[in-house]
mmCIF file of C-alpha atoms and ligand atoms in Angstrom:
data_model
loop_
_atom_site.group_PDB
_atom_site.id
_atom_site.type_symbol
_atom_site.label_atom_id
_atom_site.label_comp_id
_atom_site.label_asym_id
_atom_site.label_seq_id
_atom_site.Cartn_x
_atom_site.Cartn_y
_atom_site.Cartn_z
ATOM 1 C CA MET R 1 -80.142 -114.082 65.917
ATOM 2 C CA LEU R 2 -80.520 -117.854 66.088
ATOM 3 C CA THR R 3 -82.297 -119.321 69.111
ATOM 4 C CA ILE R 4 -80.818 -122.579 70.331
ATOM 5 C CA GLY R 5 -82.242 -125.275 72.576
ATOM 6 C CA VAL R 6 -79.763 -127.542 74.344
ATOM 7 C CA LEU R 7 -80.658 -131.050 75.530
ATOM 8 C CA ALA R 8 -78.271 -132.512 78.094
ATOM 9 C CA SER R 9 -78.332 -135.437 80.517
ATOM 10 C CA GLY R 10 -75.045 -135.067 82.353
ATOM 11 C CA LYS R 11 -72.284 -132.783 83.446
ATOM 12 C CA GLY R 12 -72.801 -130.298 80.650
ATOM 13 C CA THR R 13 -69.241 -129.307 79.750
ATOM 14 C CA ASN R 14 -70.298 -128.938 76.115
ATOM 15 C CA LEU R 15 -73.219 -126.772 77.189
ATOM 16 C CA GLN R 16 -70.695 -124.665 79.103
ATOM 17 C CA ALA R 17 -68.476 -124.348 76.025
ATOM 18 C CA ILE R 18 -71.491 -123.087 74.046
ATOM 19 C CA ILE R 19 -72.492 -120.662 76.813
ATOM 20 C CA ASP R 20 -68.920 -119.325 76.968
ATOM 21 C CA ALA R 21 -68.571 -118.944 73.196
ATOM 22 C CA ILE R 22 -71.867 -117.020 73.059
ATOM 23 C CA GLY R 23 -70.664 -114.932 76.017
ATOM 24 C CA ARG R 24 -67.502 -114.046 74.067
ATOM 25 C CA LYS R 25 -69.806 -113.037 71.177
ATOM 26 C CA GLU R 26 -68.296 -115.649 68.890
ATOM 27 C CA ILE R 27 -71.696 -117.046 67.904
ATOM 28 C CA PRO R 28 -74.642 -114.891 66.770
ATOM 29 C CA ALA R 29 -77.084 -116.945 68.810
ATOM 30 C CA LYS R 30 -78.757 -117.222 72.179
ATOM 31 C CA ILE R 31 -79.782 -120.252 74.211
ATOM 32 C CA GLY R 32 -83.559 -120.136 74.637
ATOM 33 C CA ILE R 33 -83.784 -123.120 76.968
ATOM 34 C CA VAL R 34 -81.848 -126.092 78.350
ATOM 35 C CA LEU R 35 -83.828 -129.308 78.786
ATOM 36 C CA SER R 36 -82.787 -132.420 80.653
ATOM 37 C CA ASP R 37 -84.183 -135.905 81.165
ATOM 38 C CA ASN R 38 -82.102 -136.163 84.353
ATOM 39 C CA ARG R 39 -83.183 -134.206 87.401
ATOM 40 C CA ASP R 40 -79.618 -134.260 88.775
ATOM 41 C CA ALA R 41 -77.815 -133.189 85.610
ATOM 42 C CA TYR R 42 -75.139 -130.614 86.416
ATOM 43 C CA ALA R 43 -76.038 -129.091 83.048
ATOM 44 C CA LEU R 44 -79.202 -127.703 84.704
ATOM 45 C CA ILE R 45 -77.097 -125.924 87.316
ATOM 46 C CA ARG R 46 -74.792 -124.507 84.645
ATOM 47 C CA ALA R 47 -77.871 -123.107 82.882
ATOM 48 C CA GLU R 48 -79.169 -121.594 86.080
ATOM 49 C CA LYS R 49 -75.782 -119.990 86.812
ATOM 50 C CA ALA R 50 -75.787 -118.472 83.337
ATOM 51 C CA LYS R 51 -79.368 -117.241 83.872
ATOM 52 C CA ILE R 52 -80.702 -119.431 81.081
ATOM 53 C CA LYS R 53 -84.150 -120.951 81.348
ATOM 54 C CA SER R 54 -83.912 -124.661 82.153
ATOM 55 C CA LEU R 55 -86.305 -127.493 82.737
ATOM 56 C CA TYR R 56 -86.209 -131.126 83.776
ATOM 57 C CA ILE R 57 -88.797 -133.178 81.930
ATOM 58 C CA SER R 58 -89.164 -136.752 83.119
ATOM 59 C CA PRO R 59 -88.395 -139.108 80.223
ATOM 60 C CA GLY R 60 -91.088 -141.648 81.049
ATOM 61 C CA LYS R 61 -90.717 -145.375 81.347
ATOM 62 C CA PHE R 62 -88.098 -146.211 78.699
ATOM 63 C CA LYS R 63 -84.331 -146.282 79.168
ATOM 64 C CA THR R 64 -82.989 -145.320 75.758
ATOM 65 C CA TYR R 65 -85.671 -143.042 74.336
ATOM 66 C CA LEU R 66 -88.458 -140.709 75.409
ATOM 67 C CA GLU R 67 -92.033 -141.846 75.745
ATOM 68 C CA LYS R 68 -94.040 -140.622 72.733
ATOM 69 C CA LYS R 69 -96.118 -138.119 74.687
ATOM 70 C CA VAL R 70 -93.023 -136.884 76.508
ATOM 71 C CA GLU R 71 -91.182 -136.369 73.246
ATOM 72 C CA LYS R 72 -94.152 -134.314 72.051
ATOM 73 C CA ASN R 73 -93.850 -132.241 75.188
ATOM 74 C CA TYR R 74 -90.130 -131.626 74.541
ATOM 75 C CA VAL R 75 -91.026 -130.347 71.057
ATOM 76 C CA GLN R 76 -93.778 -128.095 72.435
ATOM 77 C CA VAL R 77 -91.503 -126.550 75.036
ATOM 78 C CA LEU R 78 -88.709 -125.953 72.514
ATOM 79 C CA LYS R 79 -91.140 -124.401 70.000
ATOM 80 C CA LYS R 80 -92.672 -122.208 72.698
ATOM 81 C CA GLU R 81 -89.209 -120.784 73.383
ATOM 82 C CA GLY R 82 -88.742 -120.090 69.672
ATOM 83 C CA VAL R 83 -85.956 -122.666 69.319
ATOM 84 C CA GLU R 84 -84.708 -123.031 65.748
ATOM 85 C CA LEU R 85 -81.661 -125.258 66.325
ATOM 86 C CA VAL R 86 -81.587 -128.167 68.783
ATOM 87 C CA CYS R 87 -78.131 -129.073 70.117
ATOM 88 C CA LEU R 88 -77.743 -132.426 71.810
ATOM 89 C CA ALA R 89 -74.941 -132.146 74.334
ATOM 90 C CA GLY R 90 -74.578 -135.455 76.095
ATOM 91 C CA PHE R 91 -78.309 -136.218 75.803
ATOM 92 C CA MET R 92 -78.478 -139.938 76.481
ATOM 93 C CA ARG R 93 -81.637 -140.799 74.569
ATOM 94 C CA VAL R 94 -82.370 -141.485 70.924
ATOM 95 C CA LEU R 95 -84.848 -139.045 69.378
ATOM 96 C CA LYS R 96 -87.573 -140.481 67.196
ATOM 97 C CA ARG R 97 -88.953 -139.423 63.816
ATOM 98 C CA ASP R 98 -91.678 -137.090 65.149
ATOM 99 C CA PHE R 99 -89.111 -135.016 67.029
ATOM 100 C CA LEU R 100 -86.718 -134.870 64.069
ATOM 101 C CA ASN R 101 -89.552 -133.922 61.696
ATOM 102 C CA ALA R 102 -90.410 -130.994 63.971
ATOM 103 C CA PHE R 103 -86.878 -129.585 63.396
ATOM 104 C CA PRO R 104 -85.854 -130.715 59.898
ATOM 105 C CA GLU R 105 -82.066 -130.524 59.423
ATOM 106 C CA LYS R 106 -81.940 -128.544 62.644
ATOM 107 C CA VAL R 107 -80.895 -131.124 65.229
ATOM 108 C CA ILE R 108 -77.168 -131.614 65.816
ATOM 109 C CA ASN R 109 -75.085 -133.783 68.127
ATOM 110 C CA ILE R 110 -71.532 -134.076 69.422
ATOM 111 C CA HIS R 111 -70.051 -137.564 69.482
ATOM 112 C CA PRO R 112 -66.811 -138.530 71.248
ATOM 113 C CA ALA R 113 -65.208 -140.455 68.361
ATOM 114 C CA PHE R 114 -64.054 -139.997 64.802
ATOM 115 C CA LEU R 115 -67.231 -141.229 63.093
ATOM 116 C CA PRO R 116 -68.127 -143.530 61.418
ATOM 117 C CA SER R 117 -65.801 -145.432 63.766
ATOM 118 C CA PHE R 118 -67.264 -146.214 67.162
ATOM 119 C CA PRO R 119 -70.865 -144.988 67.235
ATOM 120 C CA GLY R 120 -72.874 -145.695 70.380
ATOM 121 C CA LEU R 121 -71.914 -145.544 74.022
ATOM 122 C CA GLU R 122 -68.508 -144.902 75.619
ATOM 123 C CA SER R 123 -66.817 -144.666 72.257
ATOM 124 C CA TRP R 124 -63.507 -143.572 73.808
ATOM 125 C CA LYS R 125 -63.399 -147.009 75.495
ATOM 126 C CA GLN R 126 -64.333 -148.693 72.243
ATOM 127 C CA ALA R 127 -61.468 -146.859 70.518
ATOM 128 C CA LEU R 128 -58.968 -147.763 73.225
ATOM 129 C CA ASN R 129 -60.014 -151.418 73.262
ATOM 130 C CA TYR R 130 -59.868 -151.626 69.478
ATOM 131 C CA GLY R 131 -56.345 -150.243 69.511
ATOM 132 C CA VAL R 132 -56.724 -147.384 67.037
ATOM 133 C CA LYS R 133 -53.916 -144.799 67.051
ATOM 134 C CA PHE R 134 -56.247 -141.874 66.351
ATOM 135 C CA THR R 135 -59.758 -141.137 67.430
ATOM 136 C CA GLY R 136 -61.509 -137.812 67.897
ATOM 137 C CA ALA R 137 -64.741 -135.896 68.093
ATOM 138 C CA THR R 138 -67.510 -135.357 65.552
ATOM 139 C CA VAL R 139 -70.348 -132.847 65.236
ATOM 140 C CA HIS R 140 -73.092 -134.174 62.983
ATOM 141 C CA PHE R 141 -76.705 -133.689 62.019
ATOM 142 C CA VAL R 142 -79.038 -136.113 63.719
ATOM 143 C CA GLU R 143 -81.114 -138.542 61.723
ATOM 144 C CA GLU R 144 -82.971 -141.646 62.805
ATOM 145 C CA GLY R 145 -79.909 -143.892 62.882
ATOM 146 C CA VAL R 146 -77.573 -143.697 65.883
ATOM 147 C CA ASP R 147 -74.655 -141.266 65.355
ATOM 148 C CA SER R 148 -75.058 -141.601 61.594
ATOM 149 C CA GLY R 149 -76.140 -138.215 60.193
ATOM 150 C CA PRO R 150 -74.117 -135.952 57.863
ATOM 151 C CA ILE R 151 -70.873 -134.745 59.455
ATOM 152 C CA ILE R 152 -70.374 -131.024 60.050
ATOM 153 C CA LEU R 153 -66.945 -130.880 61.735
ATOM 154 C CA GLN R 154 -64.413 -133.340 63.117
ATOM 155 C CA ALA R 155 -61.247 -133.150 65.198
ATOM 156 C CA VAL R 156 -58.534 -135.760 65.610
ATOM 157 C CA VAL R 157 -57.109 -136.953 68.925
ATOM 158 C CA LEU R 158 -53.930 -139.045 69.125
ATOM 159 C CA VAL R 159 -54.153 -142.147 71.302
ATOM 160 C CA LYS R 160 -51.129 -142.414 73.624
ATOM 161 C CA ASP R 161 -49.577 -145.650 74.875
ATOM 162 C CA ASP R 162 -50.349 -144.812 78.484
ATOM 163 C CA ASP R 163 -53.919 -143.586 77.902
ATOM 164 C CA THR R 164 -56.681 -144.774 80.189
ATOM 165 C CA PRO R 165 -60.337 -144.373 79.202
ATOM 166 C CA GLU R 166 -60.427 -141.283 81.423
ATOM 167 C CA THR R 167 -57.349 -139.528 79.987
ATOM 168 C CA LEU R 168 -58.458 -140.234 76.431
ATOM 169 C CA HIS R 169 -62.003 -139.004 77.073
ATOM 170 C CA GLN R 170 -60.560 -135.881 78.688
ATOM 171 C CA ARG R 171 -58.531 -134.994 75.562
ATOM 172 C CA ILE R 172 -61.500 -135.794 73.314
ATOM 173 C CA GLN R 173 -63.649 -133.444 75.381
ATOM 174 C CA GLU R 174 -61.111 -130.636 74.978
ATOM 175 C CA LYS R 175 -61.611 -130.975 71.193
ATOM 176 C CA GLU R 176 -65.382 -131.201 71.593
ATOM 177 C CA HIS R 177 -65.409 -127.876 73.378
ATOM 178 C CA ILE R 178 -63.705 -126.285 70.369
ATOM 179 C CA ILE R 179 -65.607 -127.855 67.464
ATOM 180 C CA TYR R 180 -69.132 -127.805 68.900
ATOM 181 C CA PRO R 181 -69.267 -124.010 69.243
ATOM 182 C CA GLN R 182 -67.554 -123.708 65.831
ATOM 183 C CA ALA R 183 -70.239 -125.864 64.194
ATOM 184 C CA ILE R 184 -73.025 -123.858 65.827
ATOM 185 C CA LYS R 185 -71.367 -120.668 64.615
ATOM 186 C CA LEU R 186 -71.339 -121.985 61.026
ATOM 187 C CA ILE R 187 -75.046 -122.773 61.257
ATOM 188 C CA ALA R 188 -75.904 -119.474 62.965
ATOM 189 C CA GLU R 189 -74.053 -117.605 60.217
ATOM 190 C CA ARG R 190 -75.935 -119.676 57.616
ATOM 191 C CA ARG R 191 -72.702 -120.855 56.061
ATOM 192 C CA ILE R 192 -73.681 -124.504 55.789
ATOM 193 C CA LYS R 193 -75.169 -126.405 52.878
ATOM 194 C CA ILE R 194 -76.203 -130.049 53.082
ATOM 195 C CA LYS R 195 -75.706 -132.011 49.851
ATOM 196 C CA GLY R 196 -76.682 -135.603 50.471
ATOM 197 C CA ARG R 197 -74.192 -136.939 53.013
ATOM 198 C CA ARG R 198 -71.873 -133.993 52.573
ATOM 199 C CA VAL R 199 -72.008 -130.811 54.605
ATOM 200 C CA LEU R 200 -70.310 -127.943 52.820
ATOM 201 C CA ALA R 201 -69.130 -124.918 54.728
ATOM 202 C CA GLY R 202 -66.973 -123.121 52.179
ATOM 203 C CA ASP R 203 -63.557 -122.044 53.412
ATOM 204 C CA LEU R 204 -63.244 -122.323 57.154
HETATM 205 C C1 GRF M 301 -69.573 -135.906 75.429
HETATM 206 O O1 GRF M 301 -68.405 -136.681 75.431
HETATM 207 C C2 GRF M 301 -70.328 -136.033 74.138
HETATM 208 O O2 GRF M 301 -69.525 -136.299 73.050
HETATM 209 C C3 GRF M 301 -71.245 -137.199 74.397
HETATM 210 O O3 GRF M 301 -71.584 -137.093 75.756
HETATM 211 C C4 GRF M 301 -70.581 -136.390 76.464
HETATM 212 C C5 GRF M 301 -71.247 -135.235 77.166
HETATM 213 O O4 GRF M 301 -70.366 -134.541 77.985
HETATM 214 N N1 GRF M 301 -72.362 -137.179 73.482
HETATM 215 P P1 GRF M 301 -70.799 -133.190 78.703
HETATM 216 O O5 GRF M 301 -72.044 -133.498 79.514
HETATM 217 O O6 GRF M 301 -71.039 -132.160 77.653
HETATM 218 O O7 GRF M 301 -69.639 -132.850 79.578
#
């Protein structure tokens, strides 16, 4: 059974979707630990409620990434718990090469847009402001670039005339909660092959 580590900075609805899918026995995996760079992340409480080990590790002095020694500590803690797959679920910091090299092709992320459109922050707002008619959610492998790794699964969300950033983000999140557990299931069942930029999963 695959051991997962989840990194989350915020409310943790994606973490909850993963917890629930594992609880329904849809994914042959267990969550070894939840780590957060934010002491007040509701994700930590969700972990506690689900009786999953969780830990706040202070990110250090930078805003957008972890201090080098802190990042090393994140890796150590994850390895100690036997984590094989790292799932970023609203983790608001960019991971550097040393972290990614510690888990080659085993770090994934959920992004609230139909990549490669609108990488970066608040992409539902970017989509709304740009005026696209469709946006969505993307699960992808993490590489050094921001939101740029090979795509595992995507879902489309229709933009409505009366959408606000909040209503659009809400519908994107509903899709996230479906495709993130699905992507983890594919990996846990070893059904995924990476060929360059393409991630092949056979017939879904
Ligand atoms: C999600 O929209 C995800 O796509 C992005 O951050 C948000 C996290 O939400 N990376 P939650 O904390 O899982 O509710």
